[in-house]
Coordinates of C-alpha atoms and ligand atoms in Angstrom, one line a residue:
M1321 CA 28.0 -20.8 -19.4
S1322 CA 25.6 -18.1 -20.3
F1323 CA 22.7 -16.8 -18.3
N1324 CA 19.6 -16.3 -20.4
P1325 CA 17.6 -13.2 -19.3
G1326 CA 14.7 -13.8 -21.5
R1327 CA 13.7 -17.2 -20.3
T1328 CA 11.7 -18.7 -17.4
C1329 CA 12.1 -17.3 -14.0
L1330 CA 11.1 -18.6 -10.5
A1331 CA 11.0 -16.0 -7.8
I1332 CA 11.4 -17.1 -4.2
V1333 CA 10.1 -14.7 -1.6
L1334 CA 11.4 -15.3 1.9
A1335 CA 8.8 -14.4 4.4
A1336 CA 9.5 -16.8 7.3
G1337 CA 10.9 -14.2 9.6
E1338 CA 9.5 -13.9 13.1
G1339 CA 9.7 -10.1 13.2
T1340 CA 10.0 -10.0 17.0
R1341 CA 11.3 -6.5 16.9
M1342 CA 8.0 -5.2 15.4
Q1343 CA 6.3 -5.9 18.8
S1344 CA 3.2 -6.9 17.0
A1345 CA 0.5 -9.5 17.0
R1346 CA 0.6 -9.3 13.2
P1347 CA 3.5 -11.0 11.2
K1348 CA 6.1 -8.5 10.1
V1349 CA 5.6 -8.9 6.3
L1350 CA 1.8 -8.2 6.6
H1351 CA 2.5 -4.7 7.9
A1352 CA 1.6 -2.1 5.3
L1353 CA 3.4 0.5 3.3
A1354 CA 1.3 2.9 1.3
G1355 CA -1.8 0.8 1.9
R1356 CA -0.5 -2.7 1.1
S1357 CA 1.5 -5.3 2.8
M1358 CA 5.3 -5.5 2.5
L1359 CA 4.8 -9.0 1.1
A1360 CA 2.4 -7.7 -1.6
H1361 CA 5.0 -5.0 -2.6
C1362 CA 7.6 -7.6 -3.0
M1363 CA 5.4 -10.0 -5.0
A1364 CA 4.3 -7.2 -7.3
S1365 CA 7.9 -6.3 -7.9
V1366 CA 9.1 -9.8 -8.8
A1367 CA 6.0 -10.2 -11.0
T1368 CA 6.8 -7.0 -12.9
A1369 CA 10.4 -8.2 -13.2
G1370 CA 9.1 -11.2 -15.2
A1371 CA 8.7 -14.0 -12.7
D1372 CA 6.7 -16.9 -14.2
R1373 CA 6.2 -18.5 -10.9
I1374 CA 6.3 -17.1 -7.4
A1375 CA 7.1 -19.3 -4.4
V1376 CA 6.6 -17.8 -0.9
V1377 CA 8.3 -19.3 2.0
V1378 CA 6.4 -18.8 5.3
G1379 CA 7.0 -19.8 8.9
P1380 CA 5.1 -22.7 10.5
G1381 CA 1.4 -21.9 11.3
R1382 CA 1.4 -18.7 9.2
E1383 CA -1.9 -19.2 7.4
D1384 CA -2.4 -15.4 7.5
V1385 CA 0.8 -14.9 5.5
A1386 CA -0.1 -17.7 3.1
A1387 CA -3.5 -16.2 2.6
E1388 CA -2.1 -12.8 1.8
A1389 CA 0.3 -14.4 -0.8
K1390 CA -2.6 -16.2 -2.4
S1391 CA -4.8 -13.1 -2.5
V1392 CA -2.0 -11.0 -4.2
S1393 CA -1.2 -13.8 -6.7
P1394 CA -3.6 -16.8 -6.8
G1395 CA -1.0 -18.8 -8.7
A1396 CA 1.7 -18.4 -6.1
S1397 CA 2.8 -21.5 -4.2
V1398 CA 3.4 -21.4 -0.5
F1399 CA 6.1 -23.4 1.2
V1400 CA 6.6 -23.8 4.9
Q1401 CA 10.0 -23.5 6.5
A1402 CA 9.4 -25.7 9.6
E1403 CA 12.4 -24.5 11.5
R1404 CA 14.4 -21.2 11.1
R1405 CA 17.8 -22.5 10.2
G1406 CA 19.1 -19.7 7.9
T1407 CA 18.5 -18.0 4.6
A1408 CA 19.7 -20.9 2.4
H1409 CA 17.6 -23.3 4.4
A1410 CA 14.6 -21.1 3.8
V1411 CA 15.3 -21.1 0.0
L1412 CA 15.5 -24.9 0.1
A1413 CA 12.0 -25.0 1.6
A1414 CA 11.0 -24.3 -2.0
E1415 CA 13.2 -27.1 -3.4
A1416 CA 10.3 -28.6 -5.2
A1417 CA 9.8 -25.4 -7.2
I1418 CA 13.5 -25.0 -8.0
A1419 CA 13.6 -28.6 -9.1
E1420 CA 11.0 -27.9 -11.8
G1421 CA 13.9 -26.3 -13.7
Y1422 CA 13.7 -22.6 -14.4
D1423 CA 16.3 -20.7 -16.3
Y1424 CA 17.0 -18.6 -13.3
V1425 CA 15.9 -18.2 -9.7
L1426 CA 15.4 -14.8 -8.2
I1427 CA 15.5 -14.7 -4.4
V1428 CA 14.1 -11.7 -2.5
F1429 CA 13.2 -10.9 1.1
A1430 CA 9.7 -9.9 1.9
D1431 CA 11.1 -7.5 4.6
T1432 CA 13.0 -5.6 1.9
P1433 CA 9.9 -4.2 0.2
L1434 CA 11.2 -1.1 -1.7
I1435 CA 13.0 -3.1 -4.3
K1436 CA 12.2 -1.9 -7.8
S1437 CA 11.4 -4.4 -10.6
E1438 CA 14.0 -2.6 -12.8
T1439 CA 16.7 -3.4 -10.3
L1440 CA 15.7 -7.0 -10.3
R1441 CA 15.8 -7.1 -14.0
Q1442 CA 19.3 -5.5 -14.0
L1443 CA 20.5 -8.1 -11.5
R1444 CA 19.7 -10.9 -13.8
L1445 CA 21.1 -9.1 -16.8
R1446 CA 24.3 -8.6 -14.8
A1447 CA 24.5 -12.4 -14.2
H1448 CA 23.9 -12.9 -17.9
D1449 CA 26.6 -10.5 -19.0
A1450 CA 29.1 -11.9 -16.5
Q1451 CA 28.1 -15.5 -17.4
A1452 CA 27.8 -16.0 -13.6
A1453 CA 26.0 -18.7 -11.6
V1454 CA 25.3 -16.1 -8.9
A1455 CA 24.5 -12.4 -9.1
A1456 CA 24.2 -10.7 -5.7
L1457 CA 22.7 -7.3 -5.1
G1458 CA 24.8 -5.0 -3.0
F1459 CA 25.0 -1.4 -1.9
E1460 CA 27.5 1.1 -0.5
A1461 CA 26.6 1.3 3.2
R1462 CA 26.9 4.4 5.2
D1463 CA 27.4 2.1 8.1
P1464 CA 28.1 -1.5 7.1
T1465 CA 27.6 -3.0 10.6
G1466 CA 25.4 -6.1 10.5
Y1467 CA 25.6 -6.7 6.8
G1468 CA 27.5 -9.4 4.9
R1469 CA 30.6 -7.9 3.2
F1470 CA 31.4 -8.5 -0.5
L1471 CA 34.9 -9.9 -1.0
V1472 CA 35.9 -9.1 -4.5
E1473 CA 38.8 -9.6 -6.8
G1474 CA 38.6 -7.2 -9.7
E1475 CA 35.1 -7.6 -11.2
K1476 CA 34.6 -10.9 -9.5
L1477 CA 32.8 -11.7 -6.3
I1478 CA 34.6 -14.5 -4.5
A1479 CA 32.7 -14.7 -1.2
I1480 CA 30.3 -12.9 1.1
R1481 CA 31.4 -12.7 4.7
E1482 CA 28.8 -12.3 7.4
E1483 CA 29.5 -9.8 10.1
K1484 CA 30.1 -12.4 12.8
D1485 CA 32.5 -14.3 10.7
A1486 CA 34.5 -11.4 9.3
S1487 CA 38.0 -10.3 10.2
P1488 CA 38.6 -6.7 11.4
D1489 CA 39.9 -5.9 7.9
E1490 CA 36.9 -7.4 6.2
R1491 CA 34.6 -5.5 8.6
R1492 CA 35.9 -2.2 7.2
L1493 CA 34.5 -3.0 3.7
T1494 CA 31.5 -0.9 2.9
L1495 CA 30.2 -2.6 -0.2
V1496 CA 27.7 -5.0 1.4
N1497 CA 25.1 -7.6 0.6
A1498 CA 21.5 -6.5 0.3
G1499 CA 20.6 -10.2 0.5
L1500 CA 18.8 -10.4 -2.9
M1501 CA 20.2 -12.7 -5.5
A1502 CA 19.7 -14.2 -9.0
L1503 CA 20.9 -17.7 -9.5
D1504 CA 21.4 -19.6 -12.7
G1505 CA 18.7 -22.2 -12.6
R1506 CA 20.9 -25.0 -13.9
T1507 CA 23.2 -25.0 -10.9
A1508 CA 21.1 -23.4 -8.2
L1509 CA 19.9 -26.5 -6.5
D1510 CA 23.3 -28.2 -6.4
L1511 CA 25.0 -25.1 -5.1
L1512 CA 22.3 -24.5 -2.4
K1513 CA 22.6 -28.1 -1.2
Q1514 CA 26.4 -27.8 -0.9
I1515 CA 25.9 -25.1 1.8
D1516 CA 26.6 -26.2 5.4
T1517 CA 26.4 -24.6 8.9
D1518 CA 30.1 -24.2 9.5
N1519 CA 29.9 -20.6 10.6
A1520 CA 29.6 -18.4 13.7
K1521 CA 25.8 -18.6 13.8
G1522 CA 25.6 -22.3 12.9
E1523 CA 23.1 -21.4 10.1
F1524 CA 22.7 -22.3 6.5
Y1525 CA 23.8 -19.0 4.9
L1526 CA 22.5 -18.2 1.5
T1527 CA 25.5 -16.0 1.1
D1528 CA 27.7 -19.1 1.0
V1529 CA 26.3 -19.9 -2.4
V1530 CA 29.1 -17.6 -3.7
A1531 CA 31.8 -19.7 -2.2
A1532 CA 30.0 -22.9 -3.4
A1533 CA 30.0 -21.5 -6.9
A1534 CA 33.7 -20.6 -6.7
S1535 CA 34.6 -24.1 -5.5
R1536 CA 33.2 -25.4 -8.8
G1537 CA 34.9 -22.8 -10.9
L1538 CA 31.7 -20.9 -11.4
A1539 CA 31.6 -17.1 -11.4
S1540 CA 29.7 -14.8 -9.2
T1541 CA 29.0 -11.1 -9.8
I1542 CA 27.5 -8.0 -8.2
S1543 CA 24.9 -5.5 -9.1
V1544 CA 24.7 -2.3 -7.1
A1545 CA 21.5 -0.6 -5.8
G1546 CA 20.9 2.6 -3.8
E1547 CA 20.8 2.1 -0.1
D1548 CA 17.2 3.4 0.2
E1549 CA 15.9 0.8 -2.2
V1550 CA 17.2 -2.2 -0.1
L1551 CA 16.2 -0.8 3.2
G1552 CA 15.2 -3.8 5.4
V1553 CA 12.3 -3.4 7.8
N1554 CA 12.8 -5.0 11.2
D1555 CA 11.1 -2.6 13.6
R1556 CA 8.5 0.2 13.5
I1557 CA 11.2 2.9 13.0
Q1558 CA 12.5 1.2 9.9
L1559 CA 8.9 0.7 8.8
A1560 CA 8.3 4.5 9.0
R1561 CA 11.6 5.1 7.2
A1562 CA 10.5 2.8 4.4
E1563 CA 7.1 4.5 4.3
A1564 CA 8.8 7.9 3.9
V1565 CA 11.0 6.6 1.0
L1566 CA 7.9 5.1 -0.7
Q1567 CA 5.8 8.2 -0.2
T1568 CA 8.5 10.3 -1.8
R1569 CA 8.5 8.0 -4.8
L1570 CA 4.7 8.1 -5.1
R1571 CA 4.5 11.9 -4.7
D1572 CA 7.3 12.4 -7.3
Y1573 CA 5.4 10.1 -9.7
A1574 CA 2.1 12.0 -9.2
M1575 CA 3.8 15.4 -9.8
R1576 CA 5.6 14.1 -12.9
G1577 CA 2.2 13.1 -14.1
G1578 CA 0.9 16.6 -13.8
A1579 CA -0.6 16.9 -10.3
T1580 CA 0.3 19.9 -8.1
L1581 CA 0.9 18.9 -4.5
I1582 CA 1.2 22.2 -2.7
D1583 CA 3.0 20.7 0.3
P1584 CA 4.0 17.2 -0.9
A1585 CA 5.4 16.1 2.4
S1586 CA 1.9 16.4 4.0
V1587 CA 0.1 14.3 1.4
T1588 CA -0.2 10.6 2.0
L1589 CA -0.7 8.5 -1.1
A1590 CA -1.5 4.8 -1.6
Y1591 CA 0.4 2.5 -3.8
D1592 CA -2.3 2.6 -6.4
T1593 CA -3.4 6.3 -6.2
V1594 CA -4.1 7.7 -9.7
L1595 CA -4.1 11.5 -10.0
G1596 CA -4.9 13.1 -13.3
R1597 CA -3.3 16.2 -14.9
D1598 CA -3.9 19.5 -13.3
V1599 CA -5.2 18.0 -10.1
T1600 CA -4.4 20.2 -7.2
V1601 CA -4.0 18.7 -3.8
E1602 CA -3.8 21.0 -0.8
P1603 CA -1.8 20.2 2.3
H1604 CA -2.8 17.4 4.6
V1605 CA -4.8 15.1 2.4
V1606 CA -4.8 11.3 2.8
F1607 CA -5.4 8.9 -0.1
A1608 CA -6.1 5.3 1.1
P1609 CA -6.1 2.6 -1.5
G1610 CA -8.4 2.5 -4.5
V1611 CA -8.6 6.2 -5.5
R1612 CA -8.7 7.5 -9.0
V1613 CA -8.9 11.2 -9.6
A1614 CA -9.6 12.7 -13.0
D1615 CA -8.1 15.8 -14.6
G1616 CA -8.6 19.2 -13.1
V1617 CA -9.9 18.2 -9.7
T1618 CA -9.1 20.2 -6.6
I1619 CA -8.8 18.4 -3.3
R1620 CA -8.7 20.8 -0.4
S1621 CA -7.0 20.4 2.9
F1622 CA -7.8 17.7 5.5
S1623 CA -9.7 15.4 3.2
H1624 CA -9.6 11.6 3.4
L1625 CA -10.4 9.5 0.3
E1626 CA -10.6 5.8 -0.1
G1627 CA -12.0 3.5 -2.8
V1628 CA -13.5 6.3 -4.8
T1629 CA -13.5 7.6 -8.3
V1630 CA -13.6 11.4 -8.7
G1631 CA -14.6 12.9 -12.1
P1632 CA -13.1 15.8 -14.0
R1633 CA -13.1 19.3 -12.4
A1634 CA -14.7 18.2 -9.2
T1635 CA -13.8 20.0 -6.0
I1636 CA -13.5 18.1 -2.7
G1637 CA -13.2 19.5 0.8
P1638 CA -11.7 21.0 2.9
F1639 CA -12.5 18.3 5.5
A1640 CA -14.4 15.9 3.2
R1641 CA -14.5 12.2 3.7
L1642 CA -15.0 10.0 0.6
R1643 CA -15.5 6.4 1.5
P1644 CA -15.3 3.2 -0.6
G1645 CA -17.8 2.5 -3.4
S1646 CA -18.4 6.1 -4.2
V1647 CA -18.3 7.6 -7.7
L1648 CA -18.4 11.3 -8.2
H1649 CA -18.9 12.5 -11.8
E1650 CA -17.7 15.7 -13.4
D1651 CA -18.1 19.1 -11.7
V1652 CA -19.4 17.6 -8.4
H1653 CA -18.7 19.8 -5.4
V1654 CA -18.3 18.1 -2.0
G1655 CA -17.6 20.6 0.7
N1656 CA -16.6 20.8 4.3
F1657 CA -17.7 18.1 6.8
V1658 CA -19.4 16.0 4.1
E1659 CA -19.2 12.2 4.2
I1660 CA -20.0 10.2 1.1
K1661 CA -20.2 6.4 1.3
A1662 CA -21.0 3.9 -1.4
S1663 CA -22.9 6.5 -3.4
T1664 CA -23.0 7.8 -6.9
L1665 CA -23.2 11.6 -7.5
E1666 CA -23.9 12.5 -11.1
A1667 CA -22.5 15.5 -12.9
G1668 CA -22.8 18.8 -11.1
V1669 CA -24.2 17.6 -7.8
K1670 CA -23.4 19.9 -4.9
A1671 CA -23.2 18.8 -1.3
N1672 CA -21.3 21.7 0.2
H1673 CA -21.8 21.5 3.9
L1674 CA -22.2 19.0 6.8
S1675 CA -23.9 16.0 5.2
Y1676 CA -23.9 12.2 5.3
I1677 CA -24.7 10.6 2.0
G1678 CA -24.6 6.8 2.2
D1679 CA -25.9 4.1 -0.1
A1680 CA -27.4 6.7 -2.3
S1681 CA -27.6 7.7 -5.9
V1682 CA -28.0 11.4 -6.7
G1683 CA -29.0 12.7 -10.1
A1684 CA -27.2 15.4 -12.1
K1685 CA -27.2 19.0 -10.7
T1686 CA -29.1 18.1 -7.6
N1687 CA -28.4 20.4 -4.6
I1688 CA -28.0 18.7 -1.2
G1689 CA -28.5 21.3 1.5
A1690 CA -26.4 21.7 4.6
G1691 CA -27.0 19.1 7.2
T1692 CA -28.8 16.6 5.0
I1693 CA -28.6 13.1 6.2
T1694 CA -29.5 9.8 4.5
C1695 CA -30.8 7.6 7.2
N1696 CA -29.6 4.4 5.6
Y1697 CA -29.3 2.0 8.6
N1698 CA -31.9 0.7 11.0
G1699 CA -29.4 -1.0 13.2
F1700 CA -29.7 -4.2 11.2
Q1701 CA -30.0 -3.6 7.5
K1702 CA -28.8 -0.9 5.1
F1703 CA -31.2 0.7 2.6
K1704 CA -30.9 2.8 -0.5
T1705 CA -31.8 6.4 -1.1
T1706 CA -32.5 7.4 -4.7
I1707 CA -32.6 11.1 -5.5
G1708 CA -33.4 12.2 -9.1
A1709 CA -31.8 14.9 -11.2
G1710 CA -32.3 18.6 -10.6
A1711 CA -33.8 18.1 -7.1
F1712 CA -33.3 20.5 -4.2
I1713 CA -33.0 19.0 -0.8
G1714 CA -33.6 21.6 1.9
V1715 CA -31.2 22.2 4.8
N1716 CA -31.3 19.7 7.6
S1717 CA -33.5 17.1 5.9
A1718 CA -33.5 13.5 7.1
L1719 CA -34.1 11.1 4.2
V1720 CA -35.3 7.8 5.7
A1721 CA -34.3 5.0 3.4
P1722 CA -35.5 3.2 1.5
V1723 CA -36.9 6.2 -0.2
T1724 CA -37.0 7.7 -3.7
I1725 CA -37.1 11.4 -4.5
G1726 CA -38.2 12.3 -8.1
D1727 CA -36.5 14.5 -10.6
G1728 CA -36.9 18.2 -9.8
A1729 CA -38.6 17.6 -6.5
Y1730 CA -38.1 20.2 -3.7
I1731 CA -37.8 19.1 -0.1
G1732 CA -38.6 21.8 2.5
T1733 CA -36.0 22.7 5.1
G1734 CA -35.9 20.4 8.1
S1735 CA -38.1 17.7 6.6
V1736 CA -38.1 14.1 7.7
V1737 CA -38.9 12.3 4.5
T1738 CA -40.2 8.8 5.0
R1739 CA -42.3 8.2 1.8
D1740 CA -41.4 8.5 -1.9
V1741 CA -41.7 12.0 -3.4
A1742 CA -43.0 12.5 -6.9
P1743 CA -41.0 14.4 -9.5
D1744 CA -41.4 18.2 -9.3
A1745 CA -43.4 18.0 -6.0
L1746 CA -42.8 20.0 -2.9
V1747 CA -42.6 18.1 0.3
V1748 CA -42.7 19.8 3.7
A1749 CA -42.5 17.2 6.5
R1750 CA -42.0 19.1 9.7
A1751 CA -44.1 20.5 12.5
P1752 CA -46.0 23.6 11.4
Q1753 CA -44.9 26.8 12.9
V1754 CA -47.0 28.0 15.9
E1755 CA -46.8 31.6 17.0
K1756 CA -48.2 32.9 20.4
P1757 CA -48.1 36.7 20.4
G1758 CA -46.6 38.2 23.6
W1759 CA -46.0 34.8 25.2
A1760 CA -42.4 35.3 25.8
K1761 CA -42.9 38.7 27.6
M1762 CA -45.7 37.2 29.7
F1763 CA -43.4 34.3 30.7
R1764 CA -40.6 36.6 31.7
D1765 CA -42.9 38.8 33.7
K1766 CA -44.4 35.9 35.5
N1767 CA -41.0 34.6 36.6
K1768 CA -39.6 37.9 37.7
R1769 CA -38.8 38.2 41.3
Ligands
UD1_544 C1 21.1 -11.3 5.4 C2 22.4 -11.7 4.7 C3 23.4 -10.6 4.8 C4 22.8 -9.3 4.3 C5 21.5 -9.0 5.0 C6 20.8 -7.8 4.3 C7 22.5 -14.1 4.9 C8 23.2 -15.3 5.6 N1 22.9 -12.9 5.3 O1 21.5 -11.2 6.8 O2 24.5 -10.9 4.1 O3 23.7 -8.3 4.4 O4 20.6 -10.1 4.9 O5 19.7 -7.4 5.1 O6 21.7 -14.3 4.0 N2 14.7 -15.8 6.7 C9 13.8 -16.9 6.6 N3 14.2 -18.1 7.2 C10 15.4 -18.2 7.9 C11 16.2 -17.0 8.0 C12 15.8 -15.9 7.4 O7 12.8 -16.9 6.0 O8 15.6 -19.3 8.5 C13 14.3 -14.6 6.0 C14 14.0 -13.5 7.0 O9 12.6 -13.4 7.3 C15 14.4 -12.2 6.1 C16 15.5 -12.8 5.3 O10 15.3 -14.2 5.2 O11 13.3 -11.8 5.3 C17 16.9 -12.4 5.8 O12 17.1 -12.9 7.0 P1 17.8 -12.1 8.2 O13 17.8 -13.0 9.4 O14 17.3 -10.8 8.3 O15 19.3 -12.1 7.6 P2 20.4 -11.1 8.0 O16 21.1 -11.6 9.2 O17 19.9 -9.7 8.1
MG545 MG1 17.9 -8.8 8.2

């Protein structure tokens, strides 16, 4: 029998775990790594590996997990495993999908989120080359405790023995099961249905699919991955370990693409961060999801960016906060303690110190003085501030939205601007300066004792 790698693929993502050890109100697979859920990482990986259809198996009442699955991939089907009776039982919750007849069935665990699509592709190629009904993904464990052990004869996998069922000799084996498998679609359903609960845990073990295949004279094979890639997440410590592995991957990817990370370990990236060439990122910068940074940008220490596009050669920070919906064009300077939210800054805008710019558009080359605040919120609604090109907003101005400031206008320091300003006008909206000669001395003398 030959396994065809180029044909239709069903991926089954097991996500019915309870995740008790996370000590969380949130289901385990919805915990995030690099800004997206473990479930989403898994689904992205199987999609890239060529899955034509994704079936996600969730626990009873897990609408939140189902909703995440649908939001990642609207075409995904969700199956409920009503009772937790083992990994094979979980796979069979998606029986209707398997029965549609795919050339192969890929089974992955949503709590094993670092799996690379390339490894999944190799797994199914391995099955093809070995003409196997089952290809199981394994790894050399530093400590095999708790994992299913691969029992092999030459190149052939003859059984997987769970820890609880293993003999002392078998427990010494270090080539262990990562849990992920590719099954030949023609025999998958029959083999899965043959599995029983005759084992130490009284569960339907997916791992028994190997013995089921052997009982019919069908071959099983192994593909080997690195231990880091098949790290399972059961608690917050493993979650942090997985995050560290993923961050290293993302940082290496950014640096290979031409970004300088001065202290890579202190930079947190998101799964979708895009950094251009000759971008420099100083220590302690956080990229939340949705950030695209063009070539030649410098991001200085202690800045936080989310949902923002940064144009060529801009400089950001130190201590800048760029919030979702912001677009900064080329050569923009955003300095220390400046927050930008849902605003567009055209080329060459400078906002170098201590400002809040929210729901605003700022024209090219405008200078935003230190302490300028757009007052965009009245407690109920948000309003827009429109500032033209080449304007100069004096230090400590409050721009009360909705308000429009024309091209080339000049706002005097400390102004509270409540009405629109014409292009090229000067506005001074502050109390006039009053001077009383000698008053201070008089006041002191009067209060002397
Ligand atoms: C499983 C493997 C073991 C392997 C290990 C790797 C089996 C029988 N054993 O053991 O050989 O070394 O993974 O980490 O497959 N799940 C359900 N419904 C269930 C049971 C499990 O959805 O009824 C899901 C879990 O949420 C999890 C995955 O299947 O994502 C694996 O289940 P888990 O209980 O962690 O299996 P292990 O005992 O770790
Ligand atoms: Mg496990």
